Coordinates of C-alpha atoms in Angstrom, one line a residue:
M1 CA 82.1 71.2 120.3
R2 CA 81.2 73.7 123.0
E3 CA 84.5 73.2 124.7
V4 CA 86.4 73.7 121.4
A5 CA 84.4 76.8 120.6
R6 CA 85.0 78.1 124.2
D7 CA 88.8 77.6 123.8
V8 CA 88.7 79.5 120.5
W9 CA 86.7 82.4 121.9
A10 CA 88.7 82.6 125.1
D11 CA 92.1 83.1 123.3
P12 CA 93.2 86.5 122.1
W13 CA 92.1 87.1 118.5
W14 CA 93.9 90.3 117.7
T15 CA 97.5 89.1 117.5
L16 CA 100.1 89.8 114.8
P17 CA 100.4 86.1 113.9
N18 CA 96.6 85.8 113.4
L19 CA 96.6 89.0 111.3
L20 CA 99.2 87.4 109.0
S21 CA 97.1 84.2 108.8
V22 CA 94.0 86.3 107.8
I23 CA 96.1 88.1 105.1
R24 CA 97.1 84.7 103.8
L25 CA 93.5 83.5 103.7
A26 CA 92.5 86.7 101.9
G27 CA 95.1 86.0 99.3
V28 CA 93.5 82.7 98.2
P29 CA 90.7 84.1 96.0
V30 CA 93.1 86.7 94.6
F31 CA 95.6 83.9 93.8
L32 CA 92.9 81.7 92.1
W33 CA 91.6 84.7 90.1
L34 CA 95.1 85.5 88.9
L35 CA 95.6 81.9 87.7
L36 CA 92.2 81.4 86.0
G37 CA 91.2 84.9 84.9
P38 CA 94.0 86.9 83.3
Q39 CA 96.4 84.0 83.8
A40 CA 98.9 86.4 85.3
D41 CA 101.3 83.7 86.4
L42 CA 104.0 86.0 87.7
L43 CA 101.6 87.9 89.9
A44 CA 100.1 84.6 91.1
L45 CA 103.6 83.4 91.9
L46 CA 104.2 86.6 93.9
V47 CA 101.0 86.0 95.9
L48 CA 102.2 82.4 96.6
V49 CA 105.6 83.6 97.6
I50 CA 104.1 86.2 100.0
S51 CA 101.8 83.5 101.4
G52 CA 104.8 81.2 102.0
A53 CA 106.7 84.0 103.7
T54 CA 103.8 84.9 106.0
D55 CA 103.3 81.2 106.8
W56 CA 106.9 81.1 108.1
L57 CA 106.7 84.5 109.8
D58 CA 103.4 83.9 111.7
G59 CA 104.9 80.8 113.4
K60 CA 108.1 82.6 114.3
L61 CA 106.2 85.6 115.6
A62 CA 103.9 83.4 117.7
R63 CA 107.0 81.9 119.4
W64 CA 108.9 85.2 119.7
L65 CA 106.0 87.2 121.0
N66 CA 104.4 84.3 123.0
Q67 CA 101.1 84.9 121.0
Y68 CA 99.9 81.4 120.7
S69 CA 96.2 81.0 120.2
R70 CA 93.7 78.2 119.3
I71 CA 92.4 80.3 116.4
G72 CA 95.9 80.6 115.1
E73 CA 96.3 76.9 115.3
L74 CA 93.2 76.5 113.2
L75 CA 93.8 79.4 110.7
D76 CA 97.4 78.3 109.7
P77 CA 96.6 74.8 108.4
A78 CA 93.3 76.1 106.9
A79 CA 95.2 78.6 104.8
D80 CA 97.7 75.9 103.7
R81 CA 94.9 73.6 102.6
L82 CA 93.0 76.3 100.8
Y83 CA 96.1 77.3 98.8
I84 CA 96.7 73.7 98.0
V85 CA 93.1 73.1 96.8
A86 CA 93.0 76.4 94.9
T87 CA 96.3 75.6 93.1
L88 CA 95.2 72.1 92.3
I89 CA 91.9 73.3 90.8
A90 CA 93.7 75.9 88.7
F91 CA 96.4 73.5 87.6
V92 CA 93.8 70.9 86.5
L93 CA 91.7 73.5 84.6
R94 CA 94.9 74.7 82.9
D95 CA 96.2 71.2 82.2
V96 CA 99.4 71.7 84.3
I97 CA 98.7 68.4 86.2
P98 CA 96.5 65.4 85.5
W99 CA 93.1 65.4 87.2
W100 CA 93.8 62.2 89.1
V101 CA 96.6 63.9 91.0
A102 CA 94.3 66.6 92.2
V103 CA 91.6 64.1 93.1
A104 CA 94.0 62.0 95.2
L105 CA 95.3 65.1 97.1
V106 CA 92.0 66.7 97.6
G107 CA 90.4 63.4 98.5
R108 CA 92.9 62.9 101.2
D109 CA 91.8 66.2 102.8
V110 CA 88.1 65.3 102.4
V111 CA 88.6 62.0 104.2
L112 CA 90.5 63.5 107.0
T113 CA 87.9 66.3 107.4
L114 CA 85.2 63.7 107.7
C115 CA 87.2 62.1 110.5
L116 CA 87.0 65.2 112.7
P117 CA 83.4 64.7 113.8
V118 CA 84.1 61.1 114.6
L119 CA 87.0 62.1 116.8
R120 CA 85.0 64.8 118.6
W121 CA 82.1 62.3 119.1
H122 CA 84.6 60.1 121.0
G123 CA 86.0 63.0 123.0
Y124 CA 89.2 63.7 121.1
E125 CA 90.7 66.8 119.5
P126 CA 92.1 66.6 116.0
P127 CA 95.5 64.9 115.9
E128 CA 98.6 67.0 116.1
V129 CA 100.2 68.0 112.8
H130 CA 102.7 65.2 112.0
Y131 CA 106.2 66.1 110.9
L132 CA 105.6 64.1 107.7
G133 CA 102.5 66.2 107.0
K134 CA 104.6 69.4 107.4
A135 CA 107.3 68.0 105.1
A136 CA 104.6 67.1 102.5
T137 CA 103.2 70.6 102.6
F138 CA 106.7 72.1 102.4
C139 CA 107.4 70.0 99.2
L140 CA 104.0 71.0 97.6
M141 CA 104.5 74.6 98.5
Y142 CA 107.8 74.5 96.6
A143 CA 106.4 72.4 93.8
F144 CA 103.5 74.7 92.9
P145 CA 105.5 77.9 92.3
L146 CA 108.1 75.9 90.3
L147 CA 105.3 74.3 88.2
L148 CA 103.9 77.7 87.7
L149 CA 107.2 79.1 86.7
V150 CA 107.8 76.5 84.0
Q151 CA 104.5 77.2 82.2
D152 CA 106.2 80.0 80.3
D153 CA 109.3 79.0 78.5
F154 CA 112.3 80.8 79.9
T155 CA 116.1 80.3 79.8
G156 CA 116.3 77.9 82.8
S157 CA 113.0 76.1 82.3
D158 CA 114.7 72.9 81.1
V159 CA 116.6 72.8 84.4
V160 CA 113.7 73.8 86.7
R161 CA 111.1 71.5 85.1
P162 CA 112.5 68.2 86.5
I163 CA 112.9 69.8 89.9
A164 CA 109.3 71.0 89.8
Y165 CA 108.1 67.5 88.9
A166 CA 110.3 65.9 91.6
F167 CA 108.9 68.2 94.3
T168 CA 105.4 67.4 93.1
A169 CA 106.0 63.7 93.2
W170 CA 107.7 63.7 96.6
G171 CA 105.2 66.1 98.1
G172 CA 102.2 64.2 96.7
A173 CA 103.5 60.9 98.0
L174 CA 104.4 62.3 101.4
Y175 CA 101.0 64.0 101.6
L176 CA 99.1 60.8 101.0
W177 CA 101.4 58.8 103.4
A178 CA 100.8 61.4 106.1
G179 CA 97.1 61.0 105.5
I180 CA 97.3 57.3 106.0
L181 CA 99.2 57.9 109.3
Y182 CA 96.5 60.4 110.4
L183 CA 93.8 57.8 109.6
G184 CA 95.8 55.3 111.7
Q185 CA 95.7 57.8 114.6
V186 CA 92.0 58.2 114.2
A187 CA 91.4 54.4 114.2
A188 CA 93.5 54.0 117.3
A189 CA 91.7 56.8 119.1
V190 CA 88.3 55.3 118.2
R191 CA 89.4 51.8 119.3
G192 CA 90.7 53.2 122.6
A193 CA 87.4 55.0 123.3
R194 CA 85.4 51.9 122.6
A195 CA 87.6 49.8 124.8
R196 CA 87.1 52.3 127.7
A197 CA 83.4 52.2 127.1

């Protein structure tokens, strides 16, 4: 843990990509309040779109400006997970999705979070983000705005609704499958550490 903390503190904190990640994180409670308080779906949708744009932009800027940092690597997926959890909570409370979908997706993250201390105990860092996990997050980040959009009936809602459900199903399935792959990586790392011991 000390080595991880030292790596985080040693890196530059005040970078443009990190600032964008902090802005994304600050948008999570605003997004949740908009969904559950005034139910201002269009404003919540705008926050989600801005979050998606800054998510794309912070990665691009980190590469263009050579401003990689360990804190940036931690902030980016944290913001993604918080938006997913906030959206799932709001969608269950508003009956947009069934509760078991939210439990499956949040449960996956809880299980993987519980694996982190096990990995650290055996001397491993968290596994690299898998392309399947990125694809799952991509699908869910498209599904959520579309699901939000079809809550109010508008001219194209009959066309958008099946697309929203398709992205939700694909994203959910990929998200769970990526979780199973991460668990496999954790199990292989633990087996390898025990074999060396």
